[in-house]
Tab-separated table of C-alpha atoms in Angstrom:
chain	number	residue	atom	x	y	z
A	59	MET	CA	50.065	18.535	-32.180
A	60	THR	CA	50.675	21.237	-29.585
A	61	THR	CA	52.469	20.700	-26.272
A	62	GLN	CA	49.172	21.389	-24.475
A	63	GLN	CA	47.400	18.667	-26.484
A	64	ASN	CA	50.213	16.227	-25.675
A	65	GLN	CA	49.850	17.004	-21.984
A	66	LEU	CA	46.086	16.556	-22.118
A	67	GLU	CA	46.457	13.163	-23.775
A	68	GLN	CA	48.859	12.056	-21.055
A	69	LEU	CA	46.553	13.122	-18.247
A	70	PRO	CA	43.942	10.581	-17.142
A	71	THR	CA	40.195	10.950	-17.472
A	72	ILE	CA	38.759	11.105	-13.968
A	73	VAL	CA	35.638	9.093	-13.184
A	74	VAL	CA	33.829	10.180	-10.024
A	75	GLY	CA	31.700	7.470	-8.398
A	76	ALA	CA	32.047	3.684	-8.595
A	77	GLY	CA	28.423	2.700	-8.906
A	78	MET	CA	27.445	0.823	-12.060
A	79	THR	CA	27.695	3.979	-14.204
A	80	GLY	CA	31.190	4.849	-13.003
A	81	LEU	CA	32.433	1.264	-13.275
A	82	ALA	CA	31.093	1.032	-16.829
A	83	ALA	CA	32.750	4.350	-17.737
A	84	ALA	CA	36.103	3.197	-16.359
A	85	TRP	CA	35.754	-0.131	-18.169
A	86	GLU	CA	35.028	1.623	-21.462
A	87	LEU	CA	38.065	3.882	-21.046
A	88	GLN	CA	40.205	0.839	-20.276
A	89	GLN	CA	38.937	-0.973	-23.367
A	90	ARG	CA	39.974	2.045	-25.416
A	91	GLY	CA	43.407	2.264	-23.862
A	92	VAL	CA	42.661	5.636	-22.260
A	93	PRO	CA	44.268	6.220	-18.817
A	94	TYR	CA	41.796	6.917	-16.007
A	95	VAL	CA	41.411	7.467	-12.286
A	96	LEU	CA	38.275	6.082	-10.618
A	97	LEU	CA	37.358	7.794	-7.333
A	98	GLU	CA	34.724	6.443	-4.928
A	99	ALA	CA	33.719	8.096	-1.669
A	100	GLY	CA	32.593	4.834	-0.048
A	101	ASP	CA	34.372	1.609	0.727
A	102	TYR	CA	32.675	-0.682	-1.799
A	103	PHE	CA	31.773	-0.859	-5.492
A	104	GLY	CA	28.303	-0.833	-7.043
A	105	GLY	CA	26.521	2.144	-5.454
A	106	LYS	CA	22.901	1.230	-4.735
A	107	VAL	CA	23.493	-2.292	-6.039
A	108	GLN	CA	24.202	-4.171	-2.815
A	109	SER	CA	23.965	-7.944	-2.352
A	110	GLU	CA	24.618	-9.071	1.207
A	111	PRO	CA	24.936	-12.755	2.213
A	112	THR	CA	23.830	-13.452	5.771
A	113	GLU	CA	25.467	-15.861	8.224
A	114	ASP	CA	22.387	-18.084	8.160
A	115	GLY	CA	22.444	-18.595	4.380
A	116	PHE	CA	20.165	-15.900	2.945
A	117	LEU	CA	21.139	-13.453	0.205
A	118	VAL	CA	19.723	-9.943	0.677
A	119	GLU	CA	19.403	-7.563	-2.254
A	120	LYS	CA	19.211	-3.951	-1.054
A	121	ALA	CA	18.127	-2.568	-4.449
A	122	ALA	CA	17.773	-4.164	-7.907
A	123	ASP	CA	17.422	-7.943	-7.810
A	124	ALA	CA	17.559	-8.363	-11.598
A	125	PHE	CA	18.080	-6.482	-14.849
A	126	ILE	CA	16.047	-6.411	-18.041
A	127	LEU	CA	17.569	-8.311	-20.950
A	128	GLY	CA	15.731	-6.354	-23.660
A	129	LYS	CA	18.224	-3.534	-23.103
A	130	PRO	CA	21.469	-5.325	-24.005
A	131	TRP	CA	24.103	-3.255	-22.216
A	132	ALA	CA	24.300	-4.977	-18.820
A	133	LEU	CA	24.339	-8.443	-20.395
A	134	GLU	CA	27.072	-7.387	-22.828
A	135	LEU	CA	29.181	-6.079	-19.954
A	136	ALA	CA	28.591	-9.271	-17.972
A	137	HIS	CA	29.870	-11.325	-20.890
A	138	GLU	CA	32.901	-9.066	-21.320
A	139	VAL	CA	33.969	-9.573	-17.693
A	140	GLY	CA	33.479	-13.330	-17.756
A	141	LEU	CA	30.113	-13.803	-16.046
A	142	ARG	CA	28.353	-15.820	-18.744
A	143	GLU	CA	28.209	-18.915	-16.523
A	144	GLU	CA	27.002	-16.950	-13.487
A	145	LEU	CA	23.830	-15.685	-15.167
A	146	ILE	CA	20.488	-16.893	-13.768
A	147	HIS	CA	16.865	-15.966	-14.455
A	148	PRO	CA	13.685	-15.707	-12.382
A	149	ARG	CA	12.197	-19.127	-11.797
A	150	GLU	CA	9.446	-20.147	-14.209
A	151	ASP	CA	8.067	-22.844	-11.880
A	152	THR	CA	7.085	-20.243	-9.272
A	153	LYS	CA	5.877	-17.551	-11.660
A	154	LYS	CA	2.716	-16.753	-9.730
A	155	LEU	CA	1.846	-13.096	-9.198
A	156	TYR	CA	-1.106	-11.464	-7.473
A	157	PHE	CA	-2.762	-8.068	-7.701
A	158	LEU	CA	-4.135	-6.691	-4.436
A	159	ARG	CA	-7.428	-4.853	-5.002
A	160	GLY	CA	-10.196	-4.251	-2.474
A	161	GLY	CA	-8.376	-6.386	0.075
A	162	GLN	CA	-8.466	-9.402	-2.263
A	163	LEU	CA	-5.540	-11.238	-3.824
A	164	LEU	CA	-6.495	-11.499	-7.493
A	165	ASP	CA	-4.581	-13.563	-10.027
A	166	PHE	CA	-2.446	-11.213	-12.053
A	167	PRO	CA	-3.651	-10.975	-15.665
A	168	GLN	CA	-1.970	-13.338	-18.081
A	169	ASN	CA	-0.538	-12.366	-21.438
A	170	LEU	CA	0.607	-8.822	-20.693
A	171	LYS	CA	3.544	-6.900	-22.123
A	172	MET	CA	4.414	-4.774	-19.092
A	173	PHE	CA	0.933	-3.333	-18.436
A	174	VAL	CA	-0.457	-3.759	-21.979
A	175	PRO	CA	-3.014	-6.566	-22.530
A	176	LEU	CA	-2.085	-8.740	-25.490
A	177	ASP	CA	-5.540	-10.306	-25.720
A	178	ASP	CA	-8.914	-8.930	-24.726
A	179	GLU	CA	-10.510	-12.044	-23.242
A	180	SER	CA	-8.044	-12.889	-20.479
A	181	PHE	CA	-7.841	-9.250	-19.436
A	182	LEU	CA	-11.636	-8.876	-19.231
A	183	GLN	CA	-11.747	-11.910	-16.910
A	184	SER	CA	-9.012	-10.622	-14.591
A	185	GLY	CA	-10.988	-8.392	-12.235
A	186	VAL	CA	-8.104	-5.980	-11.689
A	187	LEU	CA	-10.476	-3.109	-12.558
A	188	SER	CA	-14.231	-2.769	-12.625
A	189	PRO	CA	-15.930	-4.234	-15.739
A	190	GLU	CA	-16.299	-0.681	-17.053
A	191	GLY	CA	-12.639	0.086	-16.291
A	192	LEU	CA	-11.440	-3.075	-18.053
A	193	LYS	CA	-13.518	-2.289	-21.136
A	194	ARG	CA	-12.360	1.332	-21.230
A	195	MET	CA	-8.737	0.248	-20.964
A	196	LEU	CA	-9.148	-2.107	-23.938
A	197	ASP	CA	-10.935	0.649	-25.861
A	198	GLU	CA	-7.556	2.366	-26.079
A	199	GLN	CA	-7.310	0.600	-29.420
A	200	HIS	CA	-9.939	3.040	-30.745
A	201	VAL	CA	-8.651	6.271	-29.172
A	202	PRO	CA	-7.135	8.524	-31.860
A	203	PRO	CA	-3.431	9.271	-31.384
A	204	LYS	CA	-2.351	12.640	-30.100
A	205	PRO	CA	-1.061	14.882	-32.909
A	206	PRO	CA	2.745	14.627	-33.182
A	207	THR	CA	4.425	17.143	-30.902
A	208	ASP	CA	7.665	17.658	-29.013
A	209	GLU	CA	5.707	18.574	-25.894
A	210	ASP	CA	6.226	16.286	-22.909
A	211	GLU	CA	3.400	14.970	-20.734
A	212	SER	CA	3.072	13.146	-17.437
A	213	LEU	CA	2.422	9.441	-17.055
A	214	ALA	CA	-0.942	10.247	-15.455
A	215	SER	CA	-1.951	12.420	-18.408
A	216	PHE	CA	-0.934	9.689	-20.864
A	217	ILE	CA	-2.753	6.906	-18.996
A	218	THR	CA	-5.949	8.901	-18.545
A	219	ARG	CA	-5.922	10.119	-22.135
A	220	ARG	CA	-5.423	6.705	-23.679
A	221	PHE	CA	-6.700	4.126	-21.156
A	222	GLY	CA	-9.165	6.002	-18.958
A	223	GLU	CA	-8.966	7.332	-15.433
A	224	GLU	CA	-9.631	4.042	-13.650
A	225	ALA	CA	-6.700	2.413	-15.473
A	226	MET	CA	-4.413	4.493	-13.251
A	227	ASN	CA	-5.102	1.996	-10.451
A	228	PHE	CA	-3.635	-0.868	-12.473
A	229	ILE	CA	-0.985	0.818	-14.627
A	230	VAL	CA	0.611	3.139	-12.063
A	231	PRO	CA	1.879	0.339	-9.768
A	232	LEU	CA	3.541	-1.341	-12.758
A	233	ALA	CA	4.912	1.742	-14.490
A	234	ALA	CA	5.485	4.467	-11.920
A	235	GLY	CA	6.616	1.800	-9.467
A	236	ILE	CA	9.843	1.349	-11.393
A	237	TYR	CA	10.672	4.968	-10.656
A	238	VAL	CA	8.928	5.184	-7.254
A	239	ALA	CA	7.368	8.212	-8.913
A	240	ASN	CA	4.413	10.536	-8.691
A	241	PRO	CA	2.531	9.689	-11.917
A	242	HIS	CA	1.336	13.298	-12.226
A	243	GLU	CA	4.976	14.445	-12.439
A	244	LEU	CA	6.768	11.550	-14.188
A	245	SER	CA	7.925	12.443	-17.701
A	246	MET	CA	6.747	10.141	-20.474
A	247	LYS	CA	9.545	11.254	-22.807
A	248	ALA	CA	12.195	10.391	-20.223
A	249	ALA	CA	10.659	7.277	-18.671
A	250	PHE	CA	8.491	5.623	-21.351
A	251	PRO	CA	9.301	6.964	-24.804
A	252	GLN	CA	8.520	3.540	-26.286
A	253	PHE	CA	4.801	3.980	-25.543
A	254	LEU	CA	4.723	7.417	-27.125
A	255	ALA	CA	6.393	5.881	-30.182
A	256	LEU	CA	3.808	3.075	-30.364
A	257	GLU	CA	0.999	5.616	-30.202
A	258	GLN	CA	2.451	7.578	-33.107
A	259	LYS	CA	3.413	4.587	-35.265
A	260	TYR	CA	0.358	2.375	-34.751
A	261	GLY	CA	-2.244	4.835	-33.482
A	262	SER	CA	-2.600	2.754	-30.313
A	263	VAL	CA	-0.318	1.379	-27.593
A	264	ILE	CA	-2.245	-1.904	-27.482
A	265	ALA	CA	-2.258	-2.293	-31.267
A	266	GLY	CA	1.441	-1.476	-31.436
A	267	SER	CA	2.337	-3.895	-28.634
A	268	ARG	CA	0.389	-6.677	-30.296
A	269	ALA	CA	2.004	-5.968	-33.659
A	270	THR	CA	5.505	-6.080	-32.157
A	271	PRO	CA	6.820	-9.620	-31.649
A	272	ARG	CA	7.616	-10.544	-28.063
A	273	ALA	CA	11.232	-11.350	-27.345
A	274	GLN	CA	11.831	-15.051	-26.941
A	275	GLY	CA	13.337	-16.453	-23.767
A	276	PRO	CA	13.718	-14.897	-20.320
A	277	ILE	CA	12.939	-11.216	-19.797
A	278	PHE	CA	15.168	-10.660	-16.750
A	279	GLY	CA	18.583	-11.822	-15.617
A	280	SER	CA	20.572	-11.869	-12.400
A	281	PHE	CA	23.619	-13.693	-11.008
A	282	ARG	CA	24.065	-16.675	-8.705
A	283	GLY	CA	25.816	-14.530	-6.132
A	284	GLY	CA	23.457	-11.571	-6.456
A	285	MET	CA	23.527	-8.359	-8.452
A	286	SER	CA	26.746	-7.142	-6.788
A	287	THR	CA	28.486	-9.856	-8.791
A	288	LEU	CA	28.541	-7.603	-11.845
A	289	ALA	CA	29.954	-4.571	-10.043
A	290	ASN	CA	32.622	-6.626	-8.298
A	291	ALA	CA	33.607	-8.458	-11.484
A	292	VAL	CA	34.111	-5.187	-13.361
A	293	ALA	CA	36.065	-3.700	-10.435
A	294	GLU	CA	38.364	-6.739	-10.289
A	295	LYS	CA	39.285	-6.336	-13.946
A	296	LEU	CA	40.053	-2.628	-13.777
A	297	THR	CA	43.782	-2.049	-14.099
A	298	GLY	CA	43.784	1.751	-13.790
A	299	ASP	CA	44.133	3.960	-10.716
A	300	VAL	CA	41.130	2.970	-8.564
A	301	ARG	CA	40.650	4.606	-5.159
A	302	LEU	CA	37.981	3.831	-2.584
A	303	ASN	CA	37.307	6.092	0.425
A	304	THR	CA	38.193	9.134	-1.688
A	305	PRO	CA	35.385	11.710	-1.656
A	306	VAL	CA	35.525	14.383	-4.352
A	307	LEU	CA	34.842	17.924	-3.156
A	308	ALA	CA	34.966	19.839	-6.446
A	309	VAL	CA	35.071	19.204	-10.187
A	310	HIS	CA	37.137	21.526	-12.403
A	311	PRO	CA	37.701	21.719	-16.168
A	312	ASP	CA	41.163	20.239	-15.590
A	313	GLY	CA	40.571	17.738	-12.791
A	314	VAL	CA	39.100	17.413	-9.322
A	315	THR	CA	39.815	18.311	-5.720
A	316	VAL	CA	39.414	15.481	-3.218
A	317	ALA	CA	38.884	15.500	0.548
A	318	GLY	CA	42.016	16.763	2.235
A	319	GLY	CA	42.618	19.296	-0.531
A	320	GLU	CA	44.613	17.211	-3.024
A	321	LYS	CA	44.104	18.300	-6.631
A	322	ILE	CA	44.122	15.478	-9.191
A	323	ALA	CA	44.778	16.725	-12.707
A	324	GLY	CA	42.798	15.214	-15.541
A	325	SER	CA	42.019	15.746	-19.204
A	326	GLY	CA	38.309	15.176	-18.609
A	327	VAL	CA	35.860	14.314	-15.838
A	328	ILE	CA	32.906	11.923	-15.853
A	329	LEU	CA	30.713	12.670	-12.848
A	330	THR	CA	28.483	9.661	-12.138
A	331	THR	CA	27.259	10.386	-8.615
A	332	PRO	CA	23.557	11.095	-7.974
A	333	ALA	CA	22.469	14.667	-8.689
A	334	TRP	CA	22.220	15.606	-5.012
A	335	TYR	CA	25.942	14.804	-4.600
A	336	ALA	CA	26.961	16.129	-8.012
A	337	ALA	CA	25.496	19.641	-7.663
A	338	PRO	CA	27.848	20.748	-4.826
A	339	MET	CA	30.863	19.314	-6.666
A	340	LEU	CA	30.088	21.471	-9.701
A	341	ARG	CA	29.332	24.681	-7.797
A	342	GLN	CA	32.823	26.230	-7.767
A	343	SER	CA	33.744	25.866	-11.446
A	344	PHE	CA	30.345	25.384	-13.106
A	345	PRO	CA	27.763	27.385	-11.126
A	346	LYS	CA	25.095	27.316	-13.854
A	347	ALA	CA	25.345	23.551	-14.309
A	348	SER	CA	25.402	23.111	-10.536
A	349	ALA	CA	22.166	25.069	-10.158
A	350	LEU	CA	20.470	23.066	-12.916
A	351	VAL	CA	21.610	19.726	-11.476
A	352	GLY	CA	20.471	20.892	-8.056
A	353	GLU	CA	16.957	21.456	-9.407
A	354	LEU	CA	16.549	17.757	-10.205
A	355	LYS	CA	14.232	16.168	-7.667
A	356	ALA	CA	14.223	12.761	-6.015
A	357	ASN	CA	11.597	10.421	-4.585
A	358	GLY	CA	11.984	8.010	-1.719
A	359	SER	CA	11.395	4.354	-1.003
A	360	VAL	CA	12.019	1.858	1.758
A	361	ALA	CA	12.277	-1.899	1.316
A	362	VAL	CA	11.811	-4.134	4.351
A	363	ILE	CA	13.419	-7.572	4.083
A	364	LEU	CA	11.874	-10.298	6.258
A	365	ALA	CA	13.090	-13.876	6.784
A	366	TYR	CA	10.792	-16.712	7.889
A	367	ARG	CA	10.704	-20.474	8.172
A	368	GLU	CA	8.472	-22.106	5.567
A	369	GLY	CA	6.452	-23.705	8.367
A	370	GLN	CA	5.319	-20.274	9.543
A	371	PHE	CA	3.031	-20.064	6.506
A	372	PRO	CA	-0.168	-22.102	6.181
A	373	ARG	CA	-0.049	-21.717	2.410
A	374	ASP	CA	2.389	-22.421	-0.408
A	375	MET	CA	4.805	-19.489	-0.734
A	376	HIS	CA	6.197	-20.537	-4.110
A	377	LEU	CA	5.147	-17.324	-5.869
A	378	HIS	CA	6.883	-14.209	-7.158
A	379	GLY	CA	4.807	-11.764	-5.120
A	380	LEU	CA	2.132	-9.135	-5.560
A	381	GLN	CA	1.440	-5.623	-6.799
A	382	VAL	CA	-0.929	-3.282	-4.978
A	383	ALA	CA	-3.668	-1.269	-6.720
A	384	ALA	CA	-2.934	2.445	-6.617
A	385	ASP	CA	-6.223	3.185	-4.826
A	386	GLU	CA	-5.912	0.417	-2.211
A	387	GLY	CA	-5.372	2.980	0.549
A	388	ILE	CA	-2.365	1.343	2.230
A	389	HIS	CA	1.289	2.381	2.429
A	390	MET	CA	2.630	-0.871	0.961
A	391	LYS	CA	3.246	-0.873	-2.786
A	392	ALA	CA	4.465	-4.404	-3.567
A	393	ILE	CA	5.863	-7.643	-2.162
A	394	THR	CA	8.499	-9.858	-3.740
A	395	VAL	CA	8.909	-13.404	-2.438
A	396	HIS	CA	12.590	-13.449	-3.176
A	397	SER	CA	13.183	-17.013	-2.028
A	398	ALA	CA	10.771	-18.244	-4.705
A	399	LYS	CA	11.591	-15.723	-7.401
A	400	MET	CA	15.309	-16.575	-7.612
A	401	HIS	CA	17.323	-19.672	-6.791
A	402	GLY	CA	19.855	-19.346	-3.983
A	403	ARG	CA	18.243	-16.471	-2.080
A	404	ALA	CA	17.229	-18.482	1.012
A	405	PRO	CA	18.191	-21.793	2.626
A	406	GLU	CA	15.963	-24.806	1.999
A	407	GLY	CA	12.763	-24.604	4.017
A	408	HIS	CA	12.841	-20.828	4.430
A	409	VAL	CA	11.053	-17.820	2.929
A	410	LEU	CA	12.574	-14.416	2.193
A	411	VAL	CA	10.286	-11.519	1.289
A	412	ARG	CA	10.911	-7.900	0.341
A	413	VAL	CA	8.101	-5.467	1.122
A	414	PHE	CA	8.176	-2.076	-0.615
A	415	PHE	CA	6.946	1.316	0.552
A	416	LYS	CA	7.287	4.885	-0.618
A	417	GLU	CA	8.455	7.559	1.851
A	418	LEU	CA	7.981	5.886	5.232
A	419	GLU	CA	10.151	5.801	8.344
A	420	PRO	CA	11.908	2.383	8.299
A	421	GLN	CA	10.699	1.162	11.714
A	422	THR	CA	7.114	2.092	10.837
A	423	ALA	CA	7.550	0.343	7.481
A	424	CYS	CA	8.874	-2.770	9.227
A	425	ALA	CA	5.879	-2.999	11.543
A	426	GLU	CA	3.512	-2.539	8.593
A	427	ALA	CA	5.403	-5.112	6.519
A	428	VAL	CA	5.063	-7.752	9.235
A	429	ARG	CA	1.330	-7.002	9.571
A	430	GLU	CA	0.734	-7.181	5.809
A	431	VAL	CA	2.597	-10.477	5.398
A	432	GLU	CA	0.479	-11.883	8.229
A	433	ARG	CA	-2.768	-10.456	6.800
A	434	LEU	CA	-2.210	-11.501	3.201
A	435	PHE	CA	-0.244	-14.731	3.522
A	436	GLY	CA	-1.122	-15.882	7.038
A	437	ALA	CA	2.398	-15.719	8.478
A	438	GLN	CA	2.446	-17.058	12.035
A	439	GLY	CA	4.840	-15.620	14.580
A	440	GLU	CA	7.559	-13.048	14.196
A	441	PRO	CA	10.093	-13.111	11.339
A	442	LEU	CA	13.487	-14.654	12.103
A	443	TRP	CA	15.099	-11.294	11.384
A	444	HIS	CA	14.521	-8.129	9.404
A	445	ALA	CA	16.624	-5.689	7.446
A	446	TYR	CA	16.029	-2.371	5.693
A	447	ALA	CA	17.008	-0.836	2.406
A	448	ASP	CA	16.449	2.848	3.112
A	449	TRP	CA	16.367	4.883	-0.099
A	450	ARG	CA	14.366	7.849	1.180
A	451	GLY	CA	15.128	10.844	-1.028
A	452	LYS	CA	17.450	8.756	-3.208
A	453	ASN	CA	15.375	7.699	-6.216
A	454	PRO	CA	15.694	10.045	-9.205
A	455	ALA	CA	12.448	11.734	-10.248
A	456	TYR	CA	12.170	12.419	-13.978
A	457	GLN	CA	9.699	15.252	-13.974
A	458	VAL	CA	7.864	16.496	-17.070
A	459	GLY	CA	10.407	18.368	-19.202
A	460	HIS	CA	13.301	16.244	-17.882
A	461	LEU	CA	15.017	15.729	-21.247
A	462	GLU	CA	14.975	19.446	-21.992
A	463	HIS	CA	16.391	20.123	-18.525
A	464	LEU	CA	19.120	17.548	-19.150
A	465	ALA	CA	20.023	19.276	-22.417
A	466	ARG	CA	20.459	22.553	-20.516
A	467	ILE	CA	22.752	20.836	-18.009
A	468	ARG	CA	24.935	19.424	-20.763
A	469	ALA	CA	25.058	22.769	-22.542
A	470	ALA	CA	26.321	24.383	-19.320
A	471	LEU	CA	29.343	22.047	-19.173
A	472	PRO	CA	32.411	21.876	-21.430
A	473	PRO	CA	32.657	18.844	-23.748
A	474	ASN	CA	35.300	17.180	-21.558
A	475	VAL	CA	33.072	17.220	-18.452
A	476	ARG	CA	30.049	14.910	-18.410
A	477	VAL	CA	27.376	14.044	-15.892
A	478	ALA	CA	25.985	10.529	-16.249
A	479	GLY	CA	23.922	7.973	-14.401
A	480	ALA	CA	20.521	7.221	-12.936
A	481	SER	CA	19.747	10.865	-12.146
A	482	TYR	CA	19.749	11.645	-15.849
A	483	THR	CA	19.053	8.843	-18.329
A	484	GLY	CA	17.445	5.777	-16.773
A	485	VAL	CA	17.397	4.047	-13.400
A	486	GLY	CA	17.868	0.432	-14.476
A	487	ILE	CA	21.238	-1.287	-14.450
A	488	PRO	CA	21.387	-1.577	-18.264
A	489	ASP	CA	20.658	2.168	-18.530
A	490	CYS	CA	23.429	2.960	-16.039
A	491	VAL	CA	25.926	0.779	-17.899
A	492	ASN	CA	24.993	2.443	-21.176
A	493	ALA	CA	25.221	5.906	-19.597
A	494	GLY	CA	28.726	5.249	-18.292
A	495	ARG	CA	30.071	3.838	-21.532
A	496	THR	CA	28.430	6.577	-23.588
A	497	ALA	CA	29.906	9.296	-21.350
A	498	ALA	CA	33.347	7.715	-21.694
A	499	ARG	CA	33.063	7.675	-25.487
A	500	ASP	CA	31.858	11.287	-25.494
A	501	VAL	CA	34.789	12.517	-23.414
A	502	VAL	CA	37.277	10.561	-25.513
A	503	ALA	CA	35.765	12.105	-28.660
A	504	ALA	CA	35.834	15.593	-27.117
A	505	LEU	CA	39.522	15.232	-26.320
A	506	GLY	CA	40.334	13.843	-29.737
A	507	VAL	CA	42.144	10.959	-28.068
A	508	ALA	CA	42.704	7.865	-30.175
A	509	GLY	CA	40.840	5.046	-28.523
């Protein structure tokens, strides 16, 4: 082994960003015995994952309130850091969901797998589309599959092609809502490859979903103390060089430059910040990659959190919430009744709701949220307090051709420099955990370091 290789092995791998992707990358490096430095510009761990207890006994989630268990990576990490006993699931006794269409709160269809009806009869009785729209959506079972191709398509194209144009009003809130996305731009290959695979394998998304056994047990998980529990538990077990309040200005092939001008030498760099922060960091040493990362677009959302006393509602608020039809003509996209969805999110006798909007100024969103909760659920009087989660311009947008664009970004970087995280390969917490650990393994392999 050369002297240069020895020196590279002794230098740490630098992880930029301590959101879930960066924490998972650092954890993976630690598990492999690879030295690392974790640098975070802010003063807390977890990135967008923020759980904030209030003085009056509520627990506010600023972003994700749960993670999907069908993708195993977040649950595996939770077990590794000792959180097995802290895991909770959405309440089954309050599992009531509505669909807002034409100003009416309709019972959400039963027996769905995401947006796919698993039996015809209950879906036809649901009223979430016109009778013709419901029938056309079920007729997807008889629509021939698209010839196999590597060509990407938008969610809107896929829905219209397979389920009919009216189905957009039901499917878009459930599918594009995850990404706060424009369905005419959202990439199927990047966001929903499983549905493309079902079409090719079974000739129909509905037929394929019905032929695939449903997973037993809960679909989602969270933690007693909120989603930040996972980020904080990983951070507490990291034994490497971890630095908060340390913004990175530039990424180089052999390290990074931080605010103040200090150069930290490293054998590799894993850049886990969102694309809009990552592009400027790459500009000096990797101008082509920087330009490509800078072309990635983002969408915006605002969540308004409202606290009430139970007595302010004339009706039972033990329900999970509602989804809004895409053509309803209002700014609001969904409501989650967090106090009923999860245990421990509000004191006894109180109601906590989260009301979701796309790009909307927070104060305007707050006023609309209060009006909608009054209109739809009969809330009397003002909320006890309100809070915002302002993610305008901060939700990654996987546009058609995203995977090909990502391949060009990776090709423009050396093997020991990786970009990873929600801007690239999935916005959910399991996806971010997987992205971080995968990037760590890739850099270790590129360096030829035993680990």
